């Protein structure tokens, strides 16, 4: 009896099965298509589509949150690129050596202080070139940081199931934008006939 056993067990021990599923899903996402037995293709199809759905939903939720604050799409793209460079606020300033000593930081030399001030000034000018109004700029930047947190949560969910940074990067940078607005159905299985030797059904599973 197969009570409480969901999906195809692929006729192998659990640790080996888990590794095989991860490798097959990573190959599918990395190369867009792979050939394997029909049983294995069907075994990974549901989980692969679920991971793509998590990426699409994470990307869409992040985009919607930013769009709720920044309605202009071009400005939203620019402020998100700006936010990815690191934490910043228009309220930031270079702390004095006395303030740095209180938090156990080394004092800055005159050259080091000038470098930090020039860096802050350049970032300030870059942000204000996108949003001339300081209040709007600050709100847009905080919204961009929050949208990054939303996407980061989705990335971590996928990494827990498929620990491959390059595959997750492709999921968010290539596949999520491709499938925005598509309600599932990201893969297609095509039968290719029988394999010589053991006559196993061979199939190709590919991203639509």
PDB file of C-alpha atoms in Angstrom:
ATOM      1  CA  UNK A   1       0.000   0.000   0.000  1.00  0.00           C
ATOM      2  CA  UNK A   2       1.230   3.511  -0.799  1.00  0.00           C
ATOM      3  CA  UNK A   3      -0.453   5.588   1.891  1.00  0.00           C
ATOM      4  CA  UNK A   4       0.989   9.095   2.359  1.00  0.00           C
ATOM      5  CA  UNK A   5       3.522   8.673  -0.465  1.00  0.00           C
ATOM      6  CA  UNK A   6       3.095  11.437  -3.029  1.00  0.00           C
ATOM      7  CA  UNK A   7       4.684  11.492  -6.466  1.00  0.00           C
ATOM      8  CA  UNK A   8       6.958   9.094  -8.307  1.00  0.00           C
ATOM      9  CA  UNK A   9       9.558   7.378  -6.087  1.00  0.00           C
ATOM     10  CA  UNK A  10      11.885   6.707  -9.071  1.00  0.00           C
ATOM     11  CA  UNK A  11      12.698   3.264  -7.623  1.00  0.00           C
ATOM     12  CA  UNK A  12      15.740   4.329  -5.574  1.00  0.00           C
ATOM     13  CA  UNK A  13      16.620   5.162  -1.925  1.00  0.00           C
ATOM     14  CA  UNK A  14      15.451   8.549  -0.639  1.00  0.00           C
ATOM     15  CA  UNK A  15      18.870  10.355  -0.437  1.00  0.00           C
ATOM     16  CA  UNK A  16      19.799   9.228  -3.957  1.00  0.00           C
ATOM     17  CA  UNK A  17      16.329  10.076  -5.251  1.00  0.00           C
ATOM     18  CA  UNK A  18      16.514  13.589  -3.775  1.00  0.00           C
ATOM     19  CA  UNK A  19      19.926  14.155  -5.370  1.00  0.00           C
ATOM     20  CA  UNK A  20      18.729  12.841  -8.733  1.00  0.00           C
ATOM     21  CA  UNK A  21      15.663  15.104  -8.688  1.00  0.00           C
ATOM     22  CA  UNK A  22      17.794  18.153  -7.876  1.00  0.00           C
ATOM     23  CA  UNK A  23      20.253  17.372 -10.658  1.00  0.00           C
ATOM     24  CA  UNK A  24      17.481  16.844 -13.190  1.00  0.00           C
ATOM     25  CA  UNK A  25      15.720  20.087 -12.225  1.00  0.00           C
ATOM     26  CA  UNK A  26      18.987  22.039 -12.276  1.00  0.00           C
ATOM     27  CA  UNK A  27      19.749  20.665 -15.747  1.00  0.00           C
ATOM     28  CA  UNK A  28      16.275  21.541 -17.006  1.00  0.00           C
ATOM     29  CA  UNK A  29      16.504  25.146 -15.785  1.00  0.00           C
ATOM     30  CA  UNK A  30      20.122  25.604 -16.872  1.00  0.00           C
ATOM     31  CA  UNK A  31      19.749  24.206 -20.417  1.00  0.00           C
ATOM     32  CA  UNK A  32      15.991  24.747 -21.011  1.00  0.00           C
ATOM     33  CA  UNK A  33      15.558  21.070 -22.014  1.00  0.00           C
ATOM     34  CA  UNK A  34      16.876  17.641 -21.053  1.00  0.00           C
ATOM     35  CA  UNK A  35      16.327  14.053 -22.190  1.00  0.00           C
ATOM     36  CA  UNK A  36      15.601  11.402 -19.576  1.00  0.00           C
ATOM     37  CA  UNK A  37      13.169   8.560 -19.001  1.00  0.00           C
ATOM     38  CA  UNK A  38       9.511   9.487 -19.176  1.00  0.00           C
ATOM     39  CA  UNK A  39       9.036   8.394 -15.552  1.00  0.00           C
ATOM     40  CA  UNK A  40      11.769  10.759 -14.329  1.00  0.00           C
ATOM     41  CA  UNK A  41      10.495  13.615 -16.485  1.00  0.00           C
ATOM     42  CA  UNK A  42       7.044  13.254 -14.930  1.00  0.00           C
ATOM     43  CA  UNK A  43       8.576  12.910 -11.462  1.00  0.00           C
ATOM     44  CA  UNK A  44      10.318  16.317 -11.612  1.00  0.00           C
ATOM     45  CA  UNK A  45       7.734  18.214 -13.642  1.00  0.00           C
ATOM     46  CA  UNK A  46       5.504  19.285 -10.746  1.00  0.00           C
ATOM     47  CA  UNK A  47       8.347  20.398  -8.474  1.00  0.00           C
ATOM     48  CA  UNK A  48      10.145  22.270 -11.288  1.00  0.00           C
ATOM     49  CA  UNK A  49       6.964  24.176 -12.141  1.00  0.00           C
ATOM     50  CA  UNK A  50       6.425  24.970  -8.470  1.00  0.00           C
ATOM     51  CA  UNK A  51       9.931  26.500  -8.210  1.00  0.00           C
ATOM     52  CA  UNK A  52       9.336  28.586 -11.331  1.00  0.00           C
ATOM     53  CA  UNK A  53       6.001  29.751  -9.853  1.00  0.00           C
ATOM     54  CA  UNK A  54       7.772  30.860  -6.642  1.00  0.00           C
ATOM     55  CA  UNK A  55      10.270  32.868  -8.725  1.00  0.00           C
ATOM     56  CA  UNK A  56       7.545  34.433 -10.873  1.00  0.00           C
ATOM     57  CA  UNK A  57       5.389  35.328  -7.853  1.00  0.00           C
ATOM     58  CA  UNK A  58       8.389  36.742  -5.948  1.00  0.00           C
ATOM     59  CA  UNK A  59       9.406  38.869  -8.920  1.00  0.00           C
ATOM     60  CA  UNK A  60       5.815  40.016  -9.526  1.00  0.00           C
ATOM     61  CA  UNK A  61       5.152  40.861  -5.844  1.00  0.00           C
ATOM     62  CA  UNK A  62       8.402  42.856  -5.694  1.00  0.00           C
ATOM     63  CA  UNK A  63       7.486  44.723  -8.886  1.00  0.00           C
ATOM     64  CA  UNK A  64       3.962  45.485  -7.653  1.00  0.00           C
ATOM     65  CA  UNK A  65       5.246  46.823  -4.328  1.00  0.00           C
ATOM     66  CA  UNK A  66       7.652  49.181  -6.077  1.00  0.00           C
ATOM     67  CA  UNK A  67       4.982  50.206  -8.610  1.00  0.00           C
ATOM     68  CA  UNK A  68       2.638  51.158  -5.728  1.00  0.00           C
ATOM     69  CA  UNK A  69       5.144  53.881  -4.786  1.00  0.00           C
ATOM     70  CA  UNK A  70       6.801  54.638  -8.143  1.00  0.00           C
ATOM     71  CA  UNK A  71       4.246  54.601 -10.954  1.00  0.00           C
ATOM     72  CA  UNK A  72       6.725  55.479 -13.719  1.00  0.00           C
ATOM     73  CA  UNK A  73       8.262  52.224 -14.990  1.00  0.00           C
ATOM     74  CA  UNK A  74      11.527  53.824 -16.153  1.00  0.00           C
ATOM     75  CA  UNK A  75      12.056  55.522 -12.789  1.00  0.00           C
ATOM     76  CA  UNK A  76      11.236  52.273 -10.978  1.00  0.00           C
ATOM     77  CA  UNK A  77      13.882  50.406 -13.011  1.00  0.00           C
ATOM     78  CA  UNK A  78      16.504  53.089 -12.344  1.00  0.00           C
ATOM     79  CA  UNK A  79      15.861  53.313  -8.596  1.00  0.00           C
ATOM     80  CA  UNK A  80      15.979  49.525  -8.309  1.00  0.00           C
ATOM     81  CA  UNK A  81      19.370  49.476 -10.069  1.00  0.00           C
ATOM     82  CA  UNK A  82      20.508  52.216  -7.699  1.00  0.00           C
ATOM     83  CA  UNK A  83      19.295  50.253  -4.645  1.00  0.00           C
ATOM     84  CA  UNK A  84      21.185  47.132  -5.742  1.00  0.00           C
ATOM     85  CA  UNK A  85      24.482  49.032  -5.347  1.00  0.00           C
ATOM     86  CA  UNK A  86      24.088  49.006  -1.547  1.00  0.00           C
ATOM     87  CA  UNK A  87      22.344  50.680   1.376  1.00  0.00           C
ATOM     88  CA  UNK A  88      21.973  54.453   1.138  1.00  0.00           C
ATOM     89  CA  UNK A  89      19.838  57.282   2.461  1.00  0.00           C
ATOM     90  CA  UNK A  90      19.827  61.000   1.777  1.00  0.00           C
ATOM     91  CA  UNK A  91      20.127  61.394   5.553  1.00  0.00           C
ATOM     92  CA  UNK A  92      23.518  59.648   5.609  1.00  0.00           C
ATOM     93  CA  UNK A  93      26.592  61.687   6.501  1.00  0.00           C
ATOM     94  CA  UNK A  94      30.198  60.883   7.337  1.00  0.00           C
ATOM     95  CA  UNK A  95      30.528  60.475  11.108  1.00  0.00           C
ATOM     96  CA  UNK A  96      33.147  62.434  13.037  1.00  0.00           C
ATOM     97  CA  UNK A  97      36.085  60.574  14.576  1.00  0.00           C
ATOM     98  CA  UNK A  98      34.538  61.057  18.020  1.00  0.00           C
ATOM     99  CA  UNK A  99      31.296  59.421  16.859  1.00  0.00           C
ATOM    100  CA  UNK A 100      33.261  56.599  15.240  1.00  0.00           C
ATOM    101  CA  UNK A 101      35.193  56.015  18.459  1.00  0.00           C
ATOM    102  CA  UNK A 102      31.920  55.546  20.382  1.00  0.00           C
ATOM    103  CA  UNK A 103      31.001  52.604  18.137  1.00  0.00           C
ATOM    104  CA  UNK A 104      34.574  51.250  18.191  1.00  0.00           C
ATOM    105  CA  UNK A 105      35.489  52.203  14.636  1.00  0.00           C
ATOM    106  CA  UNK A 106      38.921  53.374  13.545  1.00  0.00           C
ATOM    107  CA  UNK A 107      39.346  57.147  12.966  1.00  0.00           C
ATOM    108  CA  UNK A 108      39.383  58.481   9.405  1.00  0.00           C
ATOM    109  CA  UNK A 109      42.305  60.337   7.909  1.00  0.00           C
ATOM    110  CA  UNK A 110      41.647  63.539   5.971  1.00  0.00           C
ATOM    111  CA  UNK A 111      42.091  61.615   2.725  1.00  0.00           C
ATOM    112  CA  UNK A 112      39.746  58.847   3.907  1.00  0.00           C
ATOM    113  CA  UNK A 113      37.119  61.363   5.024  1.00  0.00           C
ATOM    114  CA  UNK A 114      37.235  63.173   1.664  1.00  0.00           C
ATOM    115  CA  UNK A 115      36.828  59.850  -0.149  1.00  0.00           C
ATOM    116  CA  UNK A 116      33.746  58.962   1.938  1.00  0.00           C
ATOM    117  CA  UNK A 117      32.225  62.420   1.464  1.00  0.00           C
ATOM    118  CA  UNK A 118      32.807  62.355  -2.306  1.00  0.00           C
ATOM    119  CA  UNK A 119      31.223  58.895  -2.478  1.00  0.00           C
ATOM    120  CA  UNK A 120      28.125  60.054  -0.578  1.00  0.00           C
ATOM    121  CA  UNK A 121      27.891  63.174  -2.739  1.00  0.00           C
ATOM    122  CA  UNK A 122      28.080  61.130  -5.955  1.00  0.00           C
ATOM    123  CA  UNK A 123      25.363  58.731  -4.787  1.00  0.00           C
ATOM    124  CA  UNK A 124      23.191  61.626  -3.661  1.00  0.00           C
ATOM    125  CA  UNK A 125      23.494  63.305  -7.064  1.00  0.00           C
ATOM    126  CA  UNK A 126      22.753  60.004  -8.830  1.00  0.00           C
ATOM    127  CA  UNK A 127      19.548  59.486  -6.818  1.00  0.00           C
ATOM    128  CA  UNK A 128      18.385  63.088  -7.202  1.00  0.00           C
ATOM    129  CA  UNK A 129      18.916  62.806 -10.962  1.00  0.00           C
ATOM    130  CA  UNK A 130      16.134  60.184 -10.900  1.00  0.00           C
ATOM    131  CA  UNK A 131      13.889  61.985  -8.366  1.00  0.00           C
ATOM    132  CA  UNK A 132      14.587  65.728  -7.969  1.00  0.00           C
ATOM    133  CA  UNK A 133      12.332  65.905  -4.895  1.00  0.00           C
ATOM    134  CA  UNK A 134      14.184  64.585  -1.811  1.00  0.00           C
ATOM    135  CA  UNK A 135      11.080  63.220  -0.055  1.00  0.00           C
ATOM    136  CA  UNK A 136       9.973  61.344  -3.182  1.00  0.00           C
ATOM    137  CA  UNK A 137      13.526  60.048  -3.681  1.00  0.00           C
ATOM    138  CA  UNK A 138      13.732  58.712  -0.123  1.00  0.00           C
ATOM    139  CA  UNK A 139      10.310  57.017  -0.321  1.00  0.00           C
ATOM    140  CA  UNK A 140      11.119  55.448  -3.686  1.00  0.00           C
ATOM    141  CA  UNK A 141      14.469  54.172  -2.426  1.00  0.00           C
ATOM    142  CA  UNK A 142      12.939  52.565   0.672  1.00  0.00           C
ATOM    143  CA  UNK A 143      10.281  50.926  -1.536  1.00  0.00           C
ATOM    144  CA  UNK A 144      13.050  49.581  -3.782  1.00  0.00           C
ATOM    145  CA  UNK A 145      14.855  48.101  -0.779  1.00  0.00           C
ATOM    146  CA  UNK A 146      11.626  46.462   0.423  1.00  0.00           C
ATOM    147  CA  UNK A 147      10.963  44.980  -3.021  1.00  0.00           C
ATOM    148  CA  UNK A 148      14.485  43.500  -2.903  1.00  0.00           C
ATOM    149  CA  UNK A 149      13.613  41.875   0.439  1.00  0.00           C
ATOM    150  CA  UNK A 150      10.461  40.343  -1.084  1.00  0.00           C
ATOM    151  CA  UNK A 151      12.509  38.879  -3.943  1.00  0.00           C
ATOM    152  CA  UNK A 152      15.239  37.707  -1.557  1.00  0.00           C
ATOM    153  CA  UNK A 153      12.668  35.720   0.441  1.00  0.00           C
ATOM    154  CA  UNK A 154      11.574  33.925  -2.743  1.00  0.00           C
ATOM    155  CA  UNK A 155      15.222  33.218  -3.643  1.00  0.00           C
ATOM    156  CA  UNK A 156      15.834  31.638  -0.244  1.00  0.00           C
ATOM    157  CA  UNK A 157      12.761  29.420  -0.600  1.00  0.00           C
ATOM    158  CA  UNK A 158      14.070  28.127  -3.921  1.00  0.00           C
ATOM    159  CA  UNK A 159      17.637  27.700  -2.614  1.00  0.00           C
ATOM    160  CA  UNK A 160      16.336  25.501   0.202  1.00  0.00           C
ATOM    161  CA  UNK A 161      14.938  23.106  -2.417  1.00  0.00           C
ATOM    162  CA  UNK A 162      17.555  23.597  -5.145  1.00  0.00           C
ATOM    163  CA  UNK A 163      20.897  24.791  -3.709  1.00  0.00           C
ATOM    164  CA  UNK A 164      22.499  26.086  -6.917  1.00  0.00           C
ATOM    165  CA  UNK A 165      23.183  29.840  -7.092  1.00  0.00           C
ATOM    166  CA  UNK A 166      23.621  29.962 -10.887  1.00  0.00           C
ATOM    167  CA  UNK A 167      20.348  28.129 -11.485  1.00  0.00           C
ATOM    168  CA  UNK A 168      18.469  30.425  -9.082  1.00  0.00           C
ATOM    169  CA  UNK A 169      20.038  33.458 -10.773  1.00  0.00           C
ATOM    170  CA  UNK A 170      18.725  32.268 -14.143  1.00  0.00           C
ATOM    171  CA  UNK A 171      15.300  31.623 -12.611  1.00  0.00           C
ATOM    172  CA  UNK A 172      14.964  35.241 -11.509  1.00  0.00           C
ATOM    173  CA  UNK A 173      16.838  37.067 -14.268  1.00  0.00           C
ATOM    174  CA  UNK A 174      15.611  35.117 -17.333  1.00  0.00           C
ATOM    175  CA  UNK A 175      12.697  32.819 -16.563  1.00  0.00           C
ATOM    176  CA  UNK A 176      10.660  34.969 -14.152  1.00  0.00           C
ATOM    177  CA  UNK A 177      10.436  37.923 -16.612  1.00  0.00           C
ATOM    178  CA  UNK A 178       9.624  35.449 -19.426  1.00  0.00           C
ATOM    179  CA  UNK A 179       6.695  33.897 -17.540  1.00  0.00           C
ATOM    180  CA  UNK A 180       5.209  37.002 -15.874  1.00  0.00           C
ATOM    181  CA  UNK A 181       1.447  36.828 -16.325  1.00  0.00           C
ATOM    182  CA  UNK A 182       1.488  33.129 -17.314  1.00  0.00           C
ATOM    183  CA  UNK A 183      -0.572  31.018 -14.855  1.00  0.00           C
ATOM    184  CA  UNK A 184       1.492  27.815 -14.911  1.00  0.00           C
ATOM    185  CA  UNK A 185       2.205  25.362 -17.706  1.00  0.00           C
ATOM    186  CA  UNK A 186       5.915  26.183 -17.930  1.00  0.00           C
ATOM    187  CA  UNK A 187       7.114  22.773 -19.158  1.00  0.00           C
ATOM    188  CA  UNK A 188       6.298  20.342 -21.963  1.00  0.00           C
ATOM    189  CA  UNK A 189       7.062  16.610 -22.122  1.00  0.00           C
ATOM    190  CA  UNK A 190       7.599  15.046 -25.566  1.00  0.00           C
ATOM    191  CA  UNK A 191       7.936  11.268 -25.987  1.00  0.00           C
ATOM    192  CA  UNK A 192      10.984  10.201 -28.027  1.00  0.00           C
ATOM    193  CA  UNK A 193      10.504   6.440 -28.229  1.00  0.00           C
ATOM    194  CA  UNK A 194      12.215   3.580 -26.414  1.00  0.00           C
ATOM    195  CA  UNK A 195      15.838   3.323 -25.328  1.00  0.00           C
ATOM    196  CA  UNK A 196      17.996   0.528 -26.734  1.00  0.00           C
ATOM    197  CA  UNK A 197      18.959  -2.045 -24.141  1.00  0.00           C
ATOM    198  CA  UNK A 198      16.237  -1.815 -21.518  1.00  0.00           C
ATOM    199  CA  UNK A 199      13.459  -0.446 -23.781  1.00  0.00           C
ATOM    200  CA  UNK A 200      12.685   2.347 -21.291  1.00  0.00           C
ATOM    201  CA  UNK A 201      10.397   5.122 -22.511  1.00  0.00           C
ATOM    202  CA  UNK A 202      12.582   8.168 -23.313  1.00  0.00           C
ATOM    203  CA  UNK A 203      11.171  11.701 -23.253  1.00  0.00           C
ATOM    204  CA  UNK A 204      12.308  15.282 -23.538  1.00  0.00           C
ATOM    205  CA  UNK A 205      11.158  17.733 -20.887  1.00  0.00           C
ATOM    206  CA  UNK A 206      11.584  21.338 -21.984  1.00  0.00           C
ATOM    207  CA  UNK A 207      10.687  24.823 -20.774  1.00  0.00           C
ATOM    208  CA  UNK A 208       7.917  26.339 -22.869  1.00  0.00           C
TER     209      UNK A 208
END
